[in-house]
mmCIF file of C-alpha atoms in Angstrom:
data_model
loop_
_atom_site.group_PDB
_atom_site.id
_atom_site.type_symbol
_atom_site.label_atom_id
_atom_site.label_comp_id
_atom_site.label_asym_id
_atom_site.label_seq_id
_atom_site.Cartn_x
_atom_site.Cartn_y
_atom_site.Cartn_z
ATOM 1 C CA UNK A 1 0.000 0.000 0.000
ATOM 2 C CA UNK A 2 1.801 3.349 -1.141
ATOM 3 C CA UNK A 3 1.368 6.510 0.824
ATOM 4 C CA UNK A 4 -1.687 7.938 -1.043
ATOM 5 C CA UNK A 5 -3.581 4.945 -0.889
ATOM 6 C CA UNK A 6 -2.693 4.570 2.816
ATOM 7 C CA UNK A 7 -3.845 8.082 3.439
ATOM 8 C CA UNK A 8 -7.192 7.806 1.637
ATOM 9 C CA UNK A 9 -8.220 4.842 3.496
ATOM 10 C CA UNK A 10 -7.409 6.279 6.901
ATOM 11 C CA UNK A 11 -9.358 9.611 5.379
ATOM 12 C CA UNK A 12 -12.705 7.519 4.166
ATOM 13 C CA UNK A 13 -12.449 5.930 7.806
ATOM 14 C CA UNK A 14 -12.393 9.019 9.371
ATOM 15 C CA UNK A 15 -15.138 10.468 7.507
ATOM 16 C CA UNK A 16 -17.191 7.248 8.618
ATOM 17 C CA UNK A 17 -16.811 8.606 12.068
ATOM 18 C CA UNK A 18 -20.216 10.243 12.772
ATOM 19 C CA UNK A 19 -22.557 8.859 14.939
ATOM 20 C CA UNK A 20 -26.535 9.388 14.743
ATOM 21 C CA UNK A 21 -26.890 10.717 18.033
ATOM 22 C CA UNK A 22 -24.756 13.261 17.913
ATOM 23 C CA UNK A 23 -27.353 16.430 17.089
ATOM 24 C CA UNK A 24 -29.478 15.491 19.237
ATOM 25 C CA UNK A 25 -26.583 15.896 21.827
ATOM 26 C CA UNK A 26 -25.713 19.348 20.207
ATOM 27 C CA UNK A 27 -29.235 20.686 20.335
ATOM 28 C CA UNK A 28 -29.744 19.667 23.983
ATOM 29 C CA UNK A 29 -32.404 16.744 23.592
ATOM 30 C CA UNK A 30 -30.730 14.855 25.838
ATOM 31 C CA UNK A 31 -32.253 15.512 30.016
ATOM 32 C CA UNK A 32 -29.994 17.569 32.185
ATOM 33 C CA UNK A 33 -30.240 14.465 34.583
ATOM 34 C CA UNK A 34 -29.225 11.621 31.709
ATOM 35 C CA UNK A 35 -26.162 14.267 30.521
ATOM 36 C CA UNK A 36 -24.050 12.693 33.523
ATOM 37 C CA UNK A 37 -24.029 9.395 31.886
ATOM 38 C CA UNK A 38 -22.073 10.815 28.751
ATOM 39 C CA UNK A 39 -19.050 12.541 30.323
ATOM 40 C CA UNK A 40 -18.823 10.245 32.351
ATOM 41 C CA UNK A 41 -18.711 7.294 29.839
ATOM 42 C CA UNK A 42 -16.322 9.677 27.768
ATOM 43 C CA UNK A 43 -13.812 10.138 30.712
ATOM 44 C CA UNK A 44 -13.623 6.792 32.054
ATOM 45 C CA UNK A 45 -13.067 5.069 28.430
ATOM 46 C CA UNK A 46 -10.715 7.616 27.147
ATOM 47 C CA UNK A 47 -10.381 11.113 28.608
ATOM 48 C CA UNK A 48 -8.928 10.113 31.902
ATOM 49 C CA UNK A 49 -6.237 7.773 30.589
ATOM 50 C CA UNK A 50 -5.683 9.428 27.241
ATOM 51 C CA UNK A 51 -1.934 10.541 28.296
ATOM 52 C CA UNK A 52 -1.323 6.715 28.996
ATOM 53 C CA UNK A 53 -3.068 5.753 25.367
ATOM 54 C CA UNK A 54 -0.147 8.423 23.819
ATOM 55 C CA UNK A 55 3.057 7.009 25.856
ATOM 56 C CA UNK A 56 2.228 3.817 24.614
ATOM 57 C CA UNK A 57 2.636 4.716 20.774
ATOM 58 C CA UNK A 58 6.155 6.796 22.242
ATOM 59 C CA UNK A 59 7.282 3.922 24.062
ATOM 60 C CA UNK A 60 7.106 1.413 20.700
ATOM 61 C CA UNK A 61 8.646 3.900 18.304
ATOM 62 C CA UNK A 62 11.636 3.637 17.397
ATOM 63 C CA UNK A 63 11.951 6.767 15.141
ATOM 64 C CA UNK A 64 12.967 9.697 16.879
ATOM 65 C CA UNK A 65 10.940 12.367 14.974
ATOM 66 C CA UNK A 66 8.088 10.640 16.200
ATOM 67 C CA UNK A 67 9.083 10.210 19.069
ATOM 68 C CA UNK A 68 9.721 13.942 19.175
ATOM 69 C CA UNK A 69 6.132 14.884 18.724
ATOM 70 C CA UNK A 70 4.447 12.463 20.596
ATOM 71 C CA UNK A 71 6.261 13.557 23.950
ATOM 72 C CA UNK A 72 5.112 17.246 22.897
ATOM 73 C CA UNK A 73 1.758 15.822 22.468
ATOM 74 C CA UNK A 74 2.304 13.719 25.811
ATOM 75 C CA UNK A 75 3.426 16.534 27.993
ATOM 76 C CA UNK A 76 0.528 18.745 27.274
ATOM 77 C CA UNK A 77 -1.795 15.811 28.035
ATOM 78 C CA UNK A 78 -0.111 14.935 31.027
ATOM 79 C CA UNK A 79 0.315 18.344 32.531
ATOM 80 C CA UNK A 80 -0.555 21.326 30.475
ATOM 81 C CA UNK A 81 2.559 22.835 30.319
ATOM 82 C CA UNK A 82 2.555 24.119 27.016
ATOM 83 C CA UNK A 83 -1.269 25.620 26.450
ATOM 84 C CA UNK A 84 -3.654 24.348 29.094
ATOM 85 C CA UNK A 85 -1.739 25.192 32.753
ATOM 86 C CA UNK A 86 -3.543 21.992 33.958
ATOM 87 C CA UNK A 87 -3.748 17.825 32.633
ATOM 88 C CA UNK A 88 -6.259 17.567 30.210
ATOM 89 C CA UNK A 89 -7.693 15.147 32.241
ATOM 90 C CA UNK A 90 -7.927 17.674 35.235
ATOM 91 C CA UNK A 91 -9.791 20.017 32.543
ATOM 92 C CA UNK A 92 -12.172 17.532 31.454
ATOM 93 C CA UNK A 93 -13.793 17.779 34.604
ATOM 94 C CA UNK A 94 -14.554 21.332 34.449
ATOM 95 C CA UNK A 95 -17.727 20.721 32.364
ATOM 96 C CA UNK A 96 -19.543 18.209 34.953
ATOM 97 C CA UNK A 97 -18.211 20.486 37.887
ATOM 98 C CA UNK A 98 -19.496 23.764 35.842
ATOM 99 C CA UNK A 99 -23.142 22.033 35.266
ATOM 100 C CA UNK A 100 -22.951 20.763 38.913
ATOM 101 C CA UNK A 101 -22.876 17.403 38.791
ATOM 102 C CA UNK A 102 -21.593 15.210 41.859
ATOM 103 C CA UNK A 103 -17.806 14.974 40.695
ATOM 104 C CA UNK A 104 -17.362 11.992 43.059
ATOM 105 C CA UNK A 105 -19.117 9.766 40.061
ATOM 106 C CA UNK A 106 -16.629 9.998 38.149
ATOM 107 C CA UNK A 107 -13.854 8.457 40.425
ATOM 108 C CA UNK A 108 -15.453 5.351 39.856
ATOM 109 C CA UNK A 109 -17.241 5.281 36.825
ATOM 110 C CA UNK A 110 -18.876 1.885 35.825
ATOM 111 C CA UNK A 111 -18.289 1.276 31.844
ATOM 112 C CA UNK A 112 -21.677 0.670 29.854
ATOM 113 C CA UNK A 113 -20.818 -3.230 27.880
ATOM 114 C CA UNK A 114 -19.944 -1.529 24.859
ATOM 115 C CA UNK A 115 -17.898 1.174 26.231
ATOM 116 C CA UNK A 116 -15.786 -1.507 28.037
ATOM 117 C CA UNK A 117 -15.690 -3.445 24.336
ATOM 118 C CA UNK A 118 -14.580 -0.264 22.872
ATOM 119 C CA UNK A 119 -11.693 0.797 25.586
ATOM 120 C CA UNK A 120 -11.274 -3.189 25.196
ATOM 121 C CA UNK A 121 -10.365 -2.403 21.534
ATOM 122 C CA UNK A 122 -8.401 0.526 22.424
ATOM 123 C CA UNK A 123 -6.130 -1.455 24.537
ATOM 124 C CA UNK A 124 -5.880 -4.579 22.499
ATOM 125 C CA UNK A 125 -4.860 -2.389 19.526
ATOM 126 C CA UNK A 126 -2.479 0.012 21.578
ATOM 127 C CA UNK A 127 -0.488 -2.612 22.926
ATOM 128 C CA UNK A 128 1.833 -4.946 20.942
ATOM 129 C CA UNK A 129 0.785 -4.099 17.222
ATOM 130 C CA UNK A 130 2.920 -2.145 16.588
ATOM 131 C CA UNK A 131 3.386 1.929 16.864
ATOM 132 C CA UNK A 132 1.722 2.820 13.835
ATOM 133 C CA UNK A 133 -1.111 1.021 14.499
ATOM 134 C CA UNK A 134 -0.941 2.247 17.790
ATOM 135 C CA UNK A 135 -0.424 6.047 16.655
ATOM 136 C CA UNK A 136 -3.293 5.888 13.892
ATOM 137 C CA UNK A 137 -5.391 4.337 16.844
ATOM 138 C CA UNK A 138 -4.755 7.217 19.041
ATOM 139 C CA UNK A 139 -3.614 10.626 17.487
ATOM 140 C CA UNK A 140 -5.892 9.832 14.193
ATOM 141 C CA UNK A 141 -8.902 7.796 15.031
ATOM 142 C CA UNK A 142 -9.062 9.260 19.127
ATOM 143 C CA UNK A 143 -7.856 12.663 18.876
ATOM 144 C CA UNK A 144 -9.246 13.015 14.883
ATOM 145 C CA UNK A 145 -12.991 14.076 14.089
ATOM 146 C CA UNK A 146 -14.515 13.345 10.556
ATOM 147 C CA UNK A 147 -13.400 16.873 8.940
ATOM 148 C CA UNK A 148 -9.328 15.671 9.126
ATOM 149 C CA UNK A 149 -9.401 15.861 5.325
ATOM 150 C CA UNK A 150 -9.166 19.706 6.066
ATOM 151 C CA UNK A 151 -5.932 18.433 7.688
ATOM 152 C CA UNK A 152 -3.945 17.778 4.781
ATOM 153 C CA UNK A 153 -5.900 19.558 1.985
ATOM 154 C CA UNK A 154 -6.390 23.292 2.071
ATOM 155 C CA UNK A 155 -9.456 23.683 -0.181
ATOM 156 C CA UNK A 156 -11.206 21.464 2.179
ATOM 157 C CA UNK A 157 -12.840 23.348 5.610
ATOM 158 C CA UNK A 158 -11.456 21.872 8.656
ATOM 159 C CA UNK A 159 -12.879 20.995 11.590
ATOM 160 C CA UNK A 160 -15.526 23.542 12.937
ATOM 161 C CA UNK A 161 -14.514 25.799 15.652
ATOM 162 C CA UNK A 162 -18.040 28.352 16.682
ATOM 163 C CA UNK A 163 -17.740 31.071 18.664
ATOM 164 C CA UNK A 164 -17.025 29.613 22.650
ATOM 165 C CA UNK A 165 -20.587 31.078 23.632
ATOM 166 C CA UNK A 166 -22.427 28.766 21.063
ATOM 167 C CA UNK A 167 -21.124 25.613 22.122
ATOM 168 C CA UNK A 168 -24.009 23.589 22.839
ATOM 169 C CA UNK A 169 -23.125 22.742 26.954
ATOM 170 C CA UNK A 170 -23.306 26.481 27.341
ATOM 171 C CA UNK A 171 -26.361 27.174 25.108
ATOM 172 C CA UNK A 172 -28.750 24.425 26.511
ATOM 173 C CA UNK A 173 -27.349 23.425 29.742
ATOM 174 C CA UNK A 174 -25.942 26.916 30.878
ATOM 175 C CA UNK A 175 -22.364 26.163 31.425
ATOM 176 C CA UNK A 176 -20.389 28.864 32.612
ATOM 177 C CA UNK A 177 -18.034 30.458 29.478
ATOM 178 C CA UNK A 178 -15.027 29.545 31.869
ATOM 179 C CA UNK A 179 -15.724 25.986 32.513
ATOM 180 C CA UNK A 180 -14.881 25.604 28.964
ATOM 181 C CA UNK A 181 -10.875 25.526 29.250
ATOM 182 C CA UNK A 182 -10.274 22.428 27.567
ATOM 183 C CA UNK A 183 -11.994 22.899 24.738
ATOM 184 C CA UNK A 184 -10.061 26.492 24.637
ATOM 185 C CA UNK A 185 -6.786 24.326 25.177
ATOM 186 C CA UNK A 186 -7.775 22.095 22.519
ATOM 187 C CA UNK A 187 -8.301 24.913 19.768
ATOM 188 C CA UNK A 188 -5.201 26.333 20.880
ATOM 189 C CA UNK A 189 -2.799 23.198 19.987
ATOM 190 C CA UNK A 190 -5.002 21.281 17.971
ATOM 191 C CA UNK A 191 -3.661 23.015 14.500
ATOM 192 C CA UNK A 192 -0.119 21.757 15.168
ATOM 193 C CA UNK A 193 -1.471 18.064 16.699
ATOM 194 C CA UNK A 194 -2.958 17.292 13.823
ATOM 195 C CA UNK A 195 -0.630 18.129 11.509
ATOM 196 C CA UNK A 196 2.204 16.094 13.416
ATOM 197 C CA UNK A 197 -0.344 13.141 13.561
ATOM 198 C CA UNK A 198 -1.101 13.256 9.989
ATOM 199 C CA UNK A 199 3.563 13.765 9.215
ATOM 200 C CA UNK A 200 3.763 10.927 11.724
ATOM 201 C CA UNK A 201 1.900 8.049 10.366
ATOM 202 C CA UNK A 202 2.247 9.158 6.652
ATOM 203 C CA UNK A 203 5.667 10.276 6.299
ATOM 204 C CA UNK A 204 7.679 7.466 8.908
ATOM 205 C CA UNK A 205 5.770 4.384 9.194
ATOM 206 C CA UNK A 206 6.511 0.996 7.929
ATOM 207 C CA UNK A 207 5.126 0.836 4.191
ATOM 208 C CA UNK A 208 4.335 -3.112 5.153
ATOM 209 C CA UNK A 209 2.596 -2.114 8.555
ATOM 210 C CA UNK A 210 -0.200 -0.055 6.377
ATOM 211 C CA UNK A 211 -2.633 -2.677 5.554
ATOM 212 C CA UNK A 212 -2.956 -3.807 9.559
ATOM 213 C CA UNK A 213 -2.977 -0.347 10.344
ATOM 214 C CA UNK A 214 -6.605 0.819 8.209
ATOM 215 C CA UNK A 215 -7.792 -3.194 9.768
ATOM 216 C CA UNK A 216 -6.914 -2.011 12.980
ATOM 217 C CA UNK A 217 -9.071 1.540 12.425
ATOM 218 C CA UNK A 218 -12.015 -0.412 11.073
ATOM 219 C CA UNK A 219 -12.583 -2.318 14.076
ATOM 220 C CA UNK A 220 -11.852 0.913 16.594
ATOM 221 C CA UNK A 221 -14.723 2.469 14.111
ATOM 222 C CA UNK A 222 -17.250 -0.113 14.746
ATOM 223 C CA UNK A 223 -16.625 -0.522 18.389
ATOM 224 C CA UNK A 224 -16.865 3.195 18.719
ATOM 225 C CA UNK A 225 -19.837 3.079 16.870
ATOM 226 C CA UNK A 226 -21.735 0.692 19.286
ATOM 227 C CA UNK A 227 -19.855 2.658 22.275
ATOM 228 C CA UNK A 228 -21.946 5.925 21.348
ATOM 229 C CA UNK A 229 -25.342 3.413 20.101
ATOM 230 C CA UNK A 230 -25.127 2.636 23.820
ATOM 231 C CA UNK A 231 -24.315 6.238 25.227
ATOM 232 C CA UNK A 232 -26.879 7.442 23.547
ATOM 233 C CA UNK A 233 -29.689 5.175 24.205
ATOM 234 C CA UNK A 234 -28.767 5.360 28.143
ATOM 235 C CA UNK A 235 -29.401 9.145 27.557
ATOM 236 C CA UNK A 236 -33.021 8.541 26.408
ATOM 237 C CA UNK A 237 -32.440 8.476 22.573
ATOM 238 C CA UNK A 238 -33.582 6.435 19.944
ATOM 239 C CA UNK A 239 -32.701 6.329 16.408
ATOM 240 C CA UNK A 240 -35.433 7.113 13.694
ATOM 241 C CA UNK A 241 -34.863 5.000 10.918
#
């Protein structure tokens, strides 16, 4: 698999990764009381560990480059130094503390079936196949949203970024402006993430790894996809077919 073709498969996955439920999310259908069961689903399968999830990929690479970026990438997860001031993690937390929610939930979050399946997946993948399966798992497919065509071609609009006071926490479930510091630490690096993502997995790994890699982003697709079936029906929605 040459370069283009690897890139266009990890593209056309990416672009798969929408989920159903999401507008309903965004225009506040889901109860205040049900909106618990997201973030905390979200933190427990990813958010919290997410740092781990990236020194994983740095501790299998043997390049250096890479390895380069993805302690830049790791430090700002892990502590904030560069952007946030505080662990991403830490930051997370500021939306269920802003809406008031009972913050001692999420110290010991039980995982819906399918979001243990799909943090499952995450680990199975992360973990002895390899870094660039590893890195496509985590800085593409994790950290990536379904506009990361944007990311490596200019006529193409990347991913949305609306005005802090329209985001949809803030609009429907009155979340203070500040409580939104990750997201504002998130806008601020995620320009240069991607594009080291994107340089990393095209531009250094294995030409014969490629083929596992896009299998290996198929089935984190699907599992997410029955991760957030799951999330959303324990939030009260249903899909209309």
């Amino acid at each position: 698999m040459d370069r283009e073709t690897f890139a266009e498969a990890l593209l056309q996955i990416m672009e798969r990764k929408q989920h159903w439920a999401w507008p309903s999310f965004g225009a506040g259908e889901v109860a205040a009381e049900l909106l618990h069961v997201h973030l905390e689903q979200e933190y427990a399968t990813y958010v919290r560990d997410f740092p781990v999830l990236v020194g994983r990929v740095h501790v299998q690479c043997p390049i250096p480059a890479v390895r380069r970026e993805l302690a830049e990438n790791l430090y700002e997860e892990e502590t904030g130094g560069l952007a946030a001031g505080r662990p991403h993690p830490e930051l997370f937390l500021e939306y269920p503390r802003g809406l008031g929610m009972d913050l001692a939930r999420f110290e010991a979050v039980e995982l819906l079936p399918a979001a243990a399946a799909y943090r499952a997946t995450i680990d199975e993948l992360t973990v002895g196949c390899g870094w660039l399966t590893a890195a496509c798992v985590v800085t593409i497919f994790i950290e990536g949203t379904a506009h990361e065509r944007g990311e490596l071609d200019a006529a193409v609009p990347k991913r949305p970024a609306p005005p802090l006071e329209q985001h949809p926490l803030v609009v429907h479930y009155g979340l203070p402006l500040e409580s939104l510091a990750l997201t504002k630490a998130h806008r601020a690096v995620e320009g240069d993430h991607r594009a080291a993502a994107w340089g990393c997995v095209l531009d250094h790994g294995p030409a014969h790894r490629r083929v596992d890699a896009v299998a290996a982003m198929e089935r984190v697709l699907g599992a997410w996809g029955a991760y957030r079936d799951a999330v959303a029906h324990a939030c009260g929605l249903t899909r209309a077919f």
